[in-house]
Amino acid sequence: MRIIFFILTLISTTLFASEIEDLKQKAINGDANSQFFLGLDYAIGSNVNKDLVESKKWIKLAAQNGNLVAQLNYGQDLTDYVEGLKWIKKSSESGYIHAQIYLGELYRTPENPYVEVDIKTVSYTHLRAHETLRYL
C-alpha cells in the first residue's frame, strides 16, 4: 500500500512539475495570461516556492503585455500612486469591470491616496461598469 501511495505521489509531483514548466515556458515566450498565472503561483507558493519578488516581476510583465487583471493588480500594488493610478485606469478603460468599479470607489473614498473625491467621475466609472455588464 505504501508503494502505491509513493508511486502516486511521485506521478502527481512530476505532473505538477511538467505543468509549471509549460507555464514558465509560455510566460517566457511572452504570453500575458501565463505571466499573470505564474506571478500568482509565486505569490501564493502554488507549485513553486513562494517568492514575492518573482511574483511582482511576472505580474508586471503581464500588465505590460495587456492582461487587464494584472494591470489592476499591478496598479494596486505600486507605492508610486501616480503610476499605480495609471495602471488602474488603463485596465478600467480597456473594459475590465472590476477595475471600473474599483476606480469609481477610489473617486468616492476620501481616504484613498490616489485621487481626490469626484462624484462626477464616480458616476461615470460606475456607468461604464454597468454598460460593460450589459454586453457580457
mmCIF file of C-alpha atoms in Angstrom:
data_model
loop_
_atom_site.group_PDB
_atom_site.id
_atom_site.type_symbol
_atom_site.label_atom_id
_atom_site.label_comp_id
_atom_site.label_asym_id
_atom_site.label_seq_id
_atom_site.Cartn_x
_atom_site.Cartn_y
_atom_site.Cartn_z
ATOM 1 C CA MET A 1 0.000 0.000 0.000
ATOM 2 C CA ARG A 2 2.841 2.410 0.832
ATOM 3 C CA ILE A 3 4.487 1.707 -2.517
ATOM 4 C CA ILE A 4 1.271 2.590 -4.365
ATOM 5 C CA PHE A 5 0.967 5.843 -2.383
ATOM 6 C CA PHE A 6 4.642 6.656 -3.101
ATOM 7 C CA ILE A 7 4.193 5.995 -6.837
ATOM 8 C CA LEU A 8 1.022 8.118 -6.993
ATOM 9 C CA THR A 9 2.782 10.935 -5.128
ATOM 10 C CA LEU A 10 5.751 10.732 -7.484
ATOM 11 C CA ILE A 11 3.487 10.791 -10.566
ATOM 12 C CA SER A 12 1.436 13.766 -9.325
ATOM 13 C CA THR A 13 4.597 15.684 -8.388
ATOM 14 C CA THR A 14 6.014 15.019 -11.853
ATOM 15 C CA LEU A 15 2.762 16.182 -13.480
ATOM 16 C CA PHE A 16 2.764 19.420 -11.459
ATOM 17 C CA ALA A 17 6.418 19.993 -12.329
ATOM 18 C CA SER A 18 5.637 19.434 -16.002
ATOM 19 C CA GLU A 19 2.673 21.842 -15.876
ATOM 20 C CA ILE A 20 4.665 24.574 -14.143
ATOM 21 C CA GLU A 21 7.485 24.174 -16.683
ATOM 22 C CA ASP A 22 4.957 24.558 -19.521
ATOM 23 C CA LEU A 23 3.540 27.650 -17.818
ATOM 24 C CA LYS A 24 7.040 29.117 -17.341
ATOM 25 C CA GLN A 25 7.905 28.494 -20.984
ATOM 26 C CA LYS A 26 4.729 30.227 -22.184
ATOM 27 C CA ALA A 27 5.424 33.119 -19.804
ATOM 28 C CA ILE A 28 8.998 33.440 -21.062
ATOM 29 C CA ASN A 29 7.643 33.465 -24.631
ATOM 30 C CA GLY A 30 5.500 36.499 -23.766
ATOM 31 C CA ASP A 31 2.047 35.032 -23.109
ATOM 32 C CA ALA A 32 0.419 37.598 -20.801
ATOM 33 C CA ASN A 33 -2.041 35.147 -19.230
ATOM 34 C CA SER A 34 0.737 32.675 -18.440
ATOM 35 C CA GLN A 35 2.825 35.502 -16.979
ATOM 36 C CA PHE A 36 -0.072 36.522 -14.739
ATOM 37 C CA PHE A 37 -0.792 32.975 -13.536
ATOM 38 C CA LEU A 38 2.905 32.329 -12.940
ATOM 39 C CA GLY A 39 3.005 35.541 -10.885
ATOM 40 C CA LEU A 40 0.057 34.288 -8.842
ATOM 41 C CA ASP A 41 1.745 30.923 -8.335
ATOM 42 C CA TYR A 42 4.828 32.676 -6.958
ATOM 43 C CA ALA A 43 2.668 34.940 -4.770
ATOM 44 C CA ILE A 44 0.938 32.055 -3.009
ATOM 45 C CA GLY A 45 3.596 29.361 -3.395
ATOM 46 C CA SER A 46 1.451 27.119 -5.583
ATOM 47 C CA ASN A 47 3.605 24.536 -7.411
ATOM 48 C CA VAL A 48 6.689 26.749 -6.799
ATOM 49 C CA ASN A 49 8.432 28.197 -3.766
ATOM 50 C CA LYS A 50 6.752 31.380 -2.589
ATOM 51 C CA ASP A 51 8.724 34.347 -3.931
ATOM 52 C CA LEU A 52 7.116 37.798 -3.864
ATOM 53 C CA VAL A 53 9.901 39.424 -5.890
ATOM 54 C CA GLU A 54 9.434 36.860 -8.671
ATOM 55 C CA SER A 55 5.662 37.263 -8.360
ATOM 56 C CA LYS A 56 5.816 41.026 -8.869
ATOM 57 C CA LYS A 57 8.169 40.588 -11.829
ATOM 58 C CA TRP A 58 5.749 38.302 -13.680
ATOM 59 C CA ILE A 59 2.630 40.308 -12.812
ATOM 60 C CA LYS A 60 4.332 43.483 -14.060
ATOM 61 C CA LEU A 61 5.241 41.752 -17.346
ATOM 62 C CA ALA A 62 1.669 40.502 -17.701
ATOM 63 C CA ALA A 63 0.369 44.044 -17.142
ATOM 64 C CA GLN A 64 2.780 45.437 -19.714
ATOM 65 C CA ASN A 65 1.646 42.759 -22.173
ATOM 66 C CA GLY A 66 -2.028 43.669 -21.803
ATOM 67 C CA ASN A 67 -3.504 41.365 -19.160
ATOM 68 C CA LEU A 68 -6.286 43.522 -17.664
ATOM 69 C CA VAL A 69 -6.395 41.720 -14.305
ATOM 70 C CA ALA A 70 -2.618 42.077 -13.979
ATOM 71 C CA GLN A 71 -2.879 45.790 -14.801
ATOM 72 C CA LEU A 72 -5.332 46.320 -11.937
ATOM 73 C CA ASN A 73 -3.294 44.202 -9.503
ATOM 74 C CA TYR A 74 -0.023 45.820 -10.501
ATOM 75 C CA GLY A 75 -1.526 49.299 -10.128
ATOM 76 C CA GLN A 76 -2.905 48.462 -6.691
ATOM 77 C CA ASP A 77 0.461 47.084 -5.563
ATOM 78 C CA LEU A 78 2.587 50.105 -6.523
ATOM 79 C CA THR A 79 3.621 52.577 -3.830
ATOM 80 C CA ASP A 80 4.003 55.271 -6.507
ATOM 81 C CA TYR A 81 0.333 56.259 -6.554
ATOM 82 C CA VAL A 82 0.565 58.296 -9.761
ATOM 83 C CA GLU A 83 1.979 55.281 -11.599
ATOM 84 C CA GLY A 84 -0.482 52.976 -9.832
ATOM 85 C CA LEU A 85 -3.438 55.094 -10.909
ATOM 86 C CA LYS A 86 -2.160 54.990 -14.498
ATOM 87 C CA TRP A 87 -2.331 51.176 -14.495
ATOM 88 C CA ILE A 88 -5.719 51.056 -12.767
ATOM 89 C CA LYS A 89 -7.134 53.497 -15.337
ATOM 90 C CA LYS A 90 -5.590 51.524 -18.200
ATOM 91 C CA SER A 91 -7.324 48.367 -17.008
ATOM 92 C CA SER A 92 -10.590 50.249 -16.478
ATOM 93 C CA GLU A 93 -10.501 51.941 -19.890
ATOM 94 C CA SER A 94 -9.842 48.573 -21.542
ATOM 95 C CA GLY A 95 -13.138 47.301 -20.166
ATOM 96 C CA TYR A 96 -12.195 45.287 -17.079
ATOM 97 C CA ILE A 97 -15.302 45.668 -14.933
ATOM 98 C CA HIS A 98 -13.540 45.134 -11.597
ATOM 99 C CA ALA A 99 -11.113 47.939 -12.453
ATOM 100 C CA GLN A 100 -14.033 50.189 -13.434
ATOM 101 C CA ILE A 101 -15.767 49.588 -10.111
ATOM 102 C CA TYR A 102 -12.505 49.928 -8.163
ATOM 103 C CA LEU A 103 -11.699 53.214 -9.907
ATOM 104 C CA GLY A 104 -15.169 54.544 -9.115
ATOM 105 C CA GLU A 105 -14.715 53.621 -5.480
ATOM 106 C CA LEU A 106 -11.362 55.407 -5.387
ATOM 107 C CA TYR A 107 -13.024 58.618 -6.534
ATOM 108 C CA ARG A 108 -15.740 58.116 -3.907
ATOM 109 C CA THR A 109 -13.468 57.400 -0.921
ATOM 110 C CA PRO A 110 -11.868 60.419 0.821
ATOM 111 C CA GLU A 111 -9.057 58.412 2.479
ATOM 112 C CA ASN A 112 -7.572 56.969 -0.701
ATOM 113 C CA PRO A 113 -4.019 58.009 -1.644
ATOM 114 C CA TYR A 114 -4.694 58.095 -5.396
ATOM 115 C CA VAL A 115 -7.236 60.834 -6.163
ATOM 116 C CA GLU A 116 -9.490 63.445 -4.620
ATOM 117 C CA VAL A 117 -13.204 62.754 -4.287
ATOM 118 C CA ASP A 118 -15.041 63.488 -7.540
ATOM 119 C CA ILE A 119 -18.686 62.417 -7.688
ATOM 120 C CA LYS A 120 -18.951 63.024 -11.457
ATOM 121 C CA THR A 121 -16.123 60.576 -12.062
ATOM 122 C CA VAL A 122 -17.738 58.071 -9.683
ATOM 123 C CA SER A 123 -20.934 58.246 -11.725
ATOM 124 C CA TYR A 124 -19.027 57.930 -14.997
ATOM 125 C CA THR A 125 -16.970 54.897 -13.934
ATOM 126 C CA HIS A 126 -19.978 53.115 -12.453
ATOM 127 C CA LEU A 127 -21.969 53.819 -15.621
ATOM 128 C CA ARG A 128 -19.139 52.309 -17.687
ATOM 129 C CA ALA A 129 -19.172 49.235 -15.444
ATOM 130 C CA HIS A 130 -22.938 48.940 -15.900
ATOM 131 C CA GLU A 131 -22.558 49.215 -19.683
ATOM 132 C CA THR A 132 -19.822 46.569 -19.620
ATOM 133 C CA LEU A 133 -22.186 44.213 -17.794
ATOM 134 C CA ARG A 134 -24.887 44.752 -20.409
ATOM 135 C CA TYR A 135 -22.605 43.400 -23.122
ATOM 136 C CA LEU A 136 -21.314 40.333 -21.282
#
